mmCIF file of C-alpha atoms in Angstrom:
data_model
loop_
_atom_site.group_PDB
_atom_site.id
_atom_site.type_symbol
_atom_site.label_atom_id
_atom_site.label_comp_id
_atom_site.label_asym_id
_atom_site.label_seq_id
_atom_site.Cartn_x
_atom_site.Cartn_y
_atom_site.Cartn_z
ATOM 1 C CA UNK A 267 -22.115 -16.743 -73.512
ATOM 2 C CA UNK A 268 -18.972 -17.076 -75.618
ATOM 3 C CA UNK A 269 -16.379 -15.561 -73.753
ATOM 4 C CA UNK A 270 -17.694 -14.966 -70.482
ATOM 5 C CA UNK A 271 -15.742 -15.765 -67.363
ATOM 6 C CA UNK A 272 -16.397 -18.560 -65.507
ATOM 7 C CA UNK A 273 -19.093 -18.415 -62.675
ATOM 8 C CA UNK A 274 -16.964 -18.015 -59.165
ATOM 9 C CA UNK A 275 -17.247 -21.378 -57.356
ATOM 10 C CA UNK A 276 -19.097 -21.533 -53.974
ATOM 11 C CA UNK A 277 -19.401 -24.182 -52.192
ATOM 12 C CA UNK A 278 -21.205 -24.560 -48.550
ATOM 13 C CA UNK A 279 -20.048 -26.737 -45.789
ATOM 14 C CA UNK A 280 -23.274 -28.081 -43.303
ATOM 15 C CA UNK A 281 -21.880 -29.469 -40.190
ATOM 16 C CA UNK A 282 -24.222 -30.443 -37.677
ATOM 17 C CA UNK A 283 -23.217 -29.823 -34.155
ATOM 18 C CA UNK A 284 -23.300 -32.494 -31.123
ATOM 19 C CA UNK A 285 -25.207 -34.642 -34.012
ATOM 20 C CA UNK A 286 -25.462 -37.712 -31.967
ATOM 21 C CA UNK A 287 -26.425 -35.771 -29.087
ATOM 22 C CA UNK A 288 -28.906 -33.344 -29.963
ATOM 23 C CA UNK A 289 -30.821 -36.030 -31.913
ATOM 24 C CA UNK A 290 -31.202 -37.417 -28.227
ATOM 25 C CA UNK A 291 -31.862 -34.144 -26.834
ATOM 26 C CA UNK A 292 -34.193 -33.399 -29.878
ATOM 27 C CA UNK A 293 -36.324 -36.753 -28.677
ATOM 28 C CA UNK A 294 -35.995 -36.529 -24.838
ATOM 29 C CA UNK A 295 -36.842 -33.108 -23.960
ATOM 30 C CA UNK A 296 -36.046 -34.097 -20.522
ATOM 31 C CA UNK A 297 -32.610 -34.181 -21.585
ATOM 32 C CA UNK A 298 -32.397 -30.592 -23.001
ATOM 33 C CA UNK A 299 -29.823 -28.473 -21.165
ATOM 34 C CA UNK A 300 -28.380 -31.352 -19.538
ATOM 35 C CA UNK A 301 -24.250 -32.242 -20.260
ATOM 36 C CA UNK A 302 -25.373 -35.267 -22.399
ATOM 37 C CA UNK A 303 -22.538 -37.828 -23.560
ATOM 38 C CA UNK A 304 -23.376 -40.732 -26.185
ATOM 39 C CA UNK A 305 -20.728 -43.432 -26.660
ATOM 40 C CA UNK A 306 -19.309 -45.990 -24.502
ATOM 41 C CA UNK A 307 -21.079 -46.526 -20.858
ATOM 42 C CA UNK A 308 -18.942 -45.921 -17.794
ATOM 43 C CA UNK A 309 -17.501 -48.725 -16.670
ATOM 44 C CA UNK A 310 -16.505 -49.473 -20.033
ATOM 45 C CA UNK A 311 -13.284 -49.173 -21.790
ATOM 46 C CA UNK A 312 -14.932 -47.444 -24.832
ATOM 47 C CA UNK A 313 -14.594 -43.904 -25.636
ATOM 48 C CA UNK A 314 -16.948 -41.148 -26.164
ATOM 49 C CA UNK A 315 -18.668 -40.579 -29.530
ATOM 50 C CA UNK A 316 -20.770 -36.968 -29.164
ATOM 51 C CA UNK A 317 -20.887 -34.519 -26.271
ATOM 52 C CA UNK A 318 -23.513 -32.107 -25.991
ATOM 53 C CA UNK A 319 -22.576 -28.645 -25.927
ATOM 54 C CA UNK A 320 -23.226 -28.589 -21.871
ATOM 55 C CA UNK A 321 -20.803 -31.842 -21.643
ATOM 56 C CA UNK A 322 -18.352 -29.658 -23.295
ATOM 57 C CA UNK A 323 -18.449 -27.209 -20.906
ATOM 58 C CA UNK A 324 -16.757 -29.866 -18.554
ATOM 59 C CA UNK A 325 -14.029 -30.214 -20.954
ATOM 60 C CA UNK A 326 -15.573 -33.566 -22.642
ATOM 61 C CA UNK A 327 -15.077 -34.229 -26.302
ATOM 62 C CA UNK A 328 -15.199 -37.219 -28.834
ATOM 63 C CA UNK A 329 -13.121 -39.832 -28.980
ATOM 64 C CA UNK A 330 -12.224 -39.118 -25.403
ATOM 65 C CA UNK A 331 -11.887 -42.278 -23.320
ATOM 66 C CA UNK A 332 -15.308 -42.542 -21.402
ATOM 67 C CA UNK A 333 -13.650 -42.970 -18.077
ATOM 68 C CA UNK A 334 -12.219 -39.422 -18.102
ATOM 69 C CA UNK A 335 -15.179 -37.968 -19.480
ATOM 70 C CA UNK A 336 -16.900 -40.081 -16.148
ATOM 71 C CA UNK A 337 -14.112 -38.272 -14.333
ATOM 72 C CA UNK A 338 -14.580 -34.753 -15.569
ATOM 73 C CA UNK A 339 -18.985 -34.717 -15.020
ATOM 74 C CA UNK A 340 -20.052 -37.710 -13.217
ATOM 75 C CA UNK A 341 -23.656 -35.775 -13.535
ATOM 76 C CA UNK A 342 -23.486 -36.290 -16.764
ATOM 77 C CA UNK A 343 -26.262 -38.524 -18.923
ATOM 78 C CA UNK A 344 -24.156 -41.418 -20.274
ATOM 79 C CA UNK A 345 -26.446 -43.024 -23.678
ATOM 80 C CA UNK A 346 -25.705 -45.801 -26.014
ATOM 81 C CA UNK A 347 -24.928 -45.016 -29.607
ATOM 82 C CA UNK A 348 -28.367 -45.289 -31.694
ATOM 83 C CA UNK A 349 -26.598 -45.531 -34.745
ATOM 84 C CA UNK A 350 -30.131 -46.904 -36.888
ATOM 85 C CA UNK A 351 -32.069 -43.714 -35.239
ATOM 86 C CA UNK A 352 -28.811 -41.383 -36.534
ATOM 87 C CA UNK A 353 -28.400 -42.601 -39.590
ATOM 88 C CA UNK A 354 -32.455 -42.495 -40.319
ATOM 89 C CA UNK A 355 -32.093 -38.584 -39.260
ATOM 90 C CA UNK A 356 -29.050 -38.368 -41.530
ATOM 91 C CA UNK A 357 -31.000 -39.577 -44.347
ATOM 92 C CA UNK A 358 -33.537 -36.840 -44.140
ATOM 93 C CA UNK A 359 -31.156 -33.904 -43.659
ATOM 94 C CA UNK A 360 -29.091 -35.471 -46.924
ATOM 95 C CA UNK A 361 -32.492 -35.277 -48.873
ATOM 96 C CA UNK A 362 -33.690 -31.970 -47.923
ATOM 97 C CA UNK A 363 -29.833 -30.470 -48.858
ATOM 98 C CA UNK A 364 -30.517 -32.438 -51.964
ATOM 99 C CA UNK A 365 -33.291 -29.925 -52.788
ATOM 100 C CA UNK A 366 -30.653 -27.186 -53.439
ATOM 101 C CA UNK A 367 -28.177 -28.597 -55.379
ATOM 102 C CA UNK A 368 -27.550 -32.218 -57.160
ATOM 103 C CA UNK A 369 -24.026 -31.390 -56.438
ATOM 104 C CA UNK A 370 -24.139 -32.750 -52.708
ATOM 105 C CA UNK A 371 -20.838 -35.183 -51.081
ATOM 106 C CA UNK A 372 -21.601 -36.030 -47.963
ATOM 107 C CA UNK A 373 -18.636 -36.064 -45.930
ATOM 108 C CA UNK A 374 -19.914 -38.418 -43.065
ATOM 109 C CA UNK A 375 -23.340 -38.808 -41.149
ATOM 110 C CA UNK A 376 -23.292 -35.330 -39.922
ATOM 111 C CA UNK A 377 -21.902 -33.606 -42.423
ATOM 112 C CA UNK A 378 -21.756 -32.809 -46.518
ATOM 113 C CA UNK A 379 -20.597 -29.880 -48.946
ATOM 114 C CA UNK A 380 -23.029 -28.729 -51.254
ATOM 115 C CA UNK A 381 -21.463 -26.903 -54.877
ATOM 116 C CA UNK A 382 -24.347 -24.207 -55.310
ATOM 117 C CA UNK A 383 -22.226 -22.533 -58.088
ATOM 118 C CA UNK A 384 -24.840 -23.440 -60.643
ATOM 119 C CA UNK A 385 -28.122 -22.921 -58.151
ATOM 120 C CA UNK A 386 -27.111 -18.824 -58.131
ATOM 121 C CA UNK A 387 -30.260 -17.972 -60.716
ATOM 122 C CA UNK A 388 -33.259 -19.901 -58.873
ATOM 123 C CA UNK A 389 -32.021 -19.688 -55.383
ATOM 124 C CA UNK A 390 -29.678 -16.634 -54.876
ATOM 125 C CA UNK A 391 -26.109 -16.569 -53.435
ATOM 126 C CA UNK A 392 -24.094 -18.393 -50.851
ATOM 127 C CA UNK A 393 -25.239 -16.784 -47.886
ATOM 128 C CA UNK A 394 -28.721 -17.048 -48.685
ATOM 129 C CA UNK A 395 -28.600 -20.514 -49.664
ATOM 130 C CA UNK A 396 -26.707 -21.188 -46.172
ATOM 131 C CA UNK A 397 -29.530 -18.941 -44.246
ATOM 132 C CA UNK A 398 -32.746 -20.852 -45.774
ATOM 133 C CA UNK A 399 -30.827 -24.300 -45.257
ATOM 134 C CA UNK A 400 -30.230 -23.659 -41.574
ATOM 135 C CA UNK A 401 -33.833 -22.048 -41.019
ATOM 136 C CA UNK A 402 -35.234 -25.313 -42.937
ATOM 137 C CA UNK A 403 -33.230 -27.689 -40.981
ATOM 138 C CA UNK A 404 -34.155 -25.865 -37.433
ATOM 139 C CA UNK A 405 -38.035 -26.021 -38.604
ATOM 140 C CA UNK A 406 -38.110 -29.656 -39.884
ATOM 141 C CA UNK A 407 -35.504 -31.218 -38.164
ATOM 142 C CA UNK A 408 -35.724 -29.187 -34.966
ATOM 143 C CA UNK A 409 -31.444 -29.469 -34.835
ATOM 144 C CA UNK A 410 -28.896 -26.579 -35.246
ATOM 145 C CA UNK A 411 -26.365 -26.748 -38.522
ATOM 146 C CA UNK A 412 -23.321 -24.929 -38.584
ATOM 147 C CA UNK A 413 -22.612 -23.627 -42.219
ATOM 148 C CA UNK A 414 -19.601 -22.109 -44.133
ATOM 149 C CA UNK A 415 -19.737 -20.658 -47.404
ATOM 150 C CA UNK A 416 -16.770 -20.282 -49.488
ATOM 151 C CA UNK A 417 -15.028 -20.342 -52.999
ATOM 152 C CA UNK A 418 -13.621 -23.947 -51.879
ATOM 153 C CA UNK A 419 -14.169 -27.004 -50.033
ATOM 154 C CA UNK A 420 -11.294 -26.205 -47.581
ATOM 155 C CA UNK A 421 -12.416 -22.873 -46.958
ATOM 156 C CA UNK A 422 -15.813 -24.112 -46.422
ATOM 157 C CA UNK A 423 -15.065 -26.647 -43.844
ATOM 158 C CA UNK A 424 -12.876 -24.277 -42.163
ATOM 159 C CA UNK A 425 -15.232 -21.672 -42.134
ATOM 160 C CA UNK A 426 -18.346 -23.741 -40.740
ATOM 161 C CA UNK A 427 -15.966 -25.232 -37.494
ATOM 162 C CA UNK A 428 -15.584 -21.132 -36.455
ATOM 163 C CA UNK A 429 -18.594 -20.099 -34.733
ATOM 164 C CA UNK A 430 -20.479 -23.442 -33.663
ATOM 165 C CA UNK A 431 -23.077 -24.174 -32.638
ATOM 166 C CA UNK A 432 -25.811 -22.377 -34.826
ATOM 167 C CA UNK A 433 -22.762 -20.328 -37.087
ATOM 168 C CA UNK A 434 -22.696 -19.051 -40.205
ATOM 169 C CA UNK A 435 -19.250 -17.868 -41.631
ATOM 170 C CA UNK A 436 -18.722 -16.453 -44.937
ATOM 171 C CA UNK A 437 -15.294 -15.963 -46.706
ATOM 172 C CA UNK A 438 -15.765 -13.886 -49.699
ATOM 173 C CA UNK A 439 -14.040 -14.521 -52.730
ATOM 174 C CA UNK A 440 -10.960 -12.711 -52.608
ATOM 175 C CA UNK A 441 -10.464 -12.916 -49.323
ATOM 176 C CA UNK A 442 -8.961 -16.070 -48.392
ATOM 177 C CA UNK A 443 -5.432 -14.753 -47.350
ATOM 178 C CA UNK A 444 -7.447 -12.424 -45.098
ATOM 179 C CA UNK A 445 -9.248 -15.011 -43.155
ATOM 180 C CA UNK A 446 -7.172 -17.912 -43.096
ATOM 181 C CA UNK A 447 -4.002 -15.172 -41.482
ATOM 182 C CA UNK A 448 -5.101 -14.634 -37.909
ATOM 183 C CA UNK A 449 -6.015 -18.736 -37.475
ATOM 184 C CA UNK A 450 -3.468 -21.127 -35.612
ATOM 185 C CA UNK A 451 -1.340 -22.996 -37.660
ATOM 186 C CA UNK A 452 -3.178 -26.016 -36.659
ATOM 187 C CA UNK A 453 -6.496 -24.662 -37.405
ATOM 188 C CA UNK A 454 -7.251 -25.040 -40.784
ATOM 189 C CA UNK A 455 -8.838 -28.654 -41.810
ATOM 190 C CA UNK A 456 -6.097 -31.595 -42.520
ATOM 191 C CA UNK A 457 -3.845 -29.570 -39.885
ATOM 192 C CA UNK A 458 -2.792 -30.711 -36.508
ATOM 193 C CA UNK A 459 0.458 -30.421 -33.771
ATOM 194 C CA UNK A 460 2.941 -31.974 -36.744
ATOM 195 C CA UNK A 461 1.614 -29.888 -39.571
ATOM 196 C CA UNK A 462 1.760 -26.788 -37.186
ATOM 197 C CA UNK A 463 5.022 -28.013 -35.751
ATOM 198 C CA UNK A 464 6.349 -28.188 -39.431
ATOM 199 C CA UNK A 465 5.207 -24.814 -40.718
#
């Protein structure tokens, strides 16, 4: 209508978690509950590409060299990256986030934002949208997103890295000051020890 204020933005952030991982977990139930690492072999000089949330629990994380991840769980199952078999999964989570919104970027295989200003009269708000995404990609996919809804990309991604694995975080529209305040400097997305060292 003439004169009417603009719709309030909202934009979603889907990040799946341990993507490389739990598609291996997902397909070897023998591996499920096991500290799973996929990435270089030990032995190698290569480094490590996903941990499983178990693996973490050692203190392993990507893109640390796979000879201290060796170090930290020896236990650990050590996998090749599948990168076809990722990718092919990657495909069908893009598609089925496709179904809410022609306003998709995916950000890289495991991850996209999704601008569901405009989706608000067929499929409800944010939150919803976030909660029927995550239930869809648990039932078809059988793998866990972590979502954040927000007026903003930044926000969004921010919000979604909060409570993984399986989160949902919501950051209403006026209050961005409010949730961004108690973070560490080098929280928020784009920030590291520099930017925190700087502010």
């Amino acid at each position: 209508m003439p004169g009417s204020a603009p719709a309030i933005r909202t934009v979603i952030h889907v990040d799946m978690d341990a993507f490389y991982a739990s598609v291996e977990q997902r397909d070897r139930p023998e591996l499920r509950g096991r500290p799973v690492v996929v990435g270089a072999l030990p032995g190698g000089r290569g480094v490590v590409s996903a941990a499983s949330y178990e693996a973490r629990r050692f203190g392993i994380h990507s893109a640390m060299p796979i000879s201290r991840a060796y170090r930290l769980c020896p236990d650990a199952v050590y996998l090749p990256v599948a990168m076809d078999k990722y990718a092919g999964v990657s495909r069908e989570i893009m598609a089925l986030l496709a179904q809410w919104t022609p306003l998709l970027e995916p950000v890289s295989i495991d991850e996209a934002f999704l601008d569901v200003t405009e989706s608000r009269a067929l499929r409800g708000d944010g939150p919803r949208i976030a909660r029927e995404i995550k239930a869809r990609i648990r039932a078809e996919m059988s793998l866990t997103a972590s979502v954040g809804v927000a007026p903003n990309k930044f926000l969004a991604k921010v919000a979604s890295e909060l409570e993984k694995p399986d989160g949902l975080v919501v950051v209403p529209p006026g209050s961005e000051e409010a949730f961004l305040a108690p973070l560490p400097l080098g929280r928020p997305w784009g920030g590291g020890k520099g930017t925190a060292s700087a502010l």
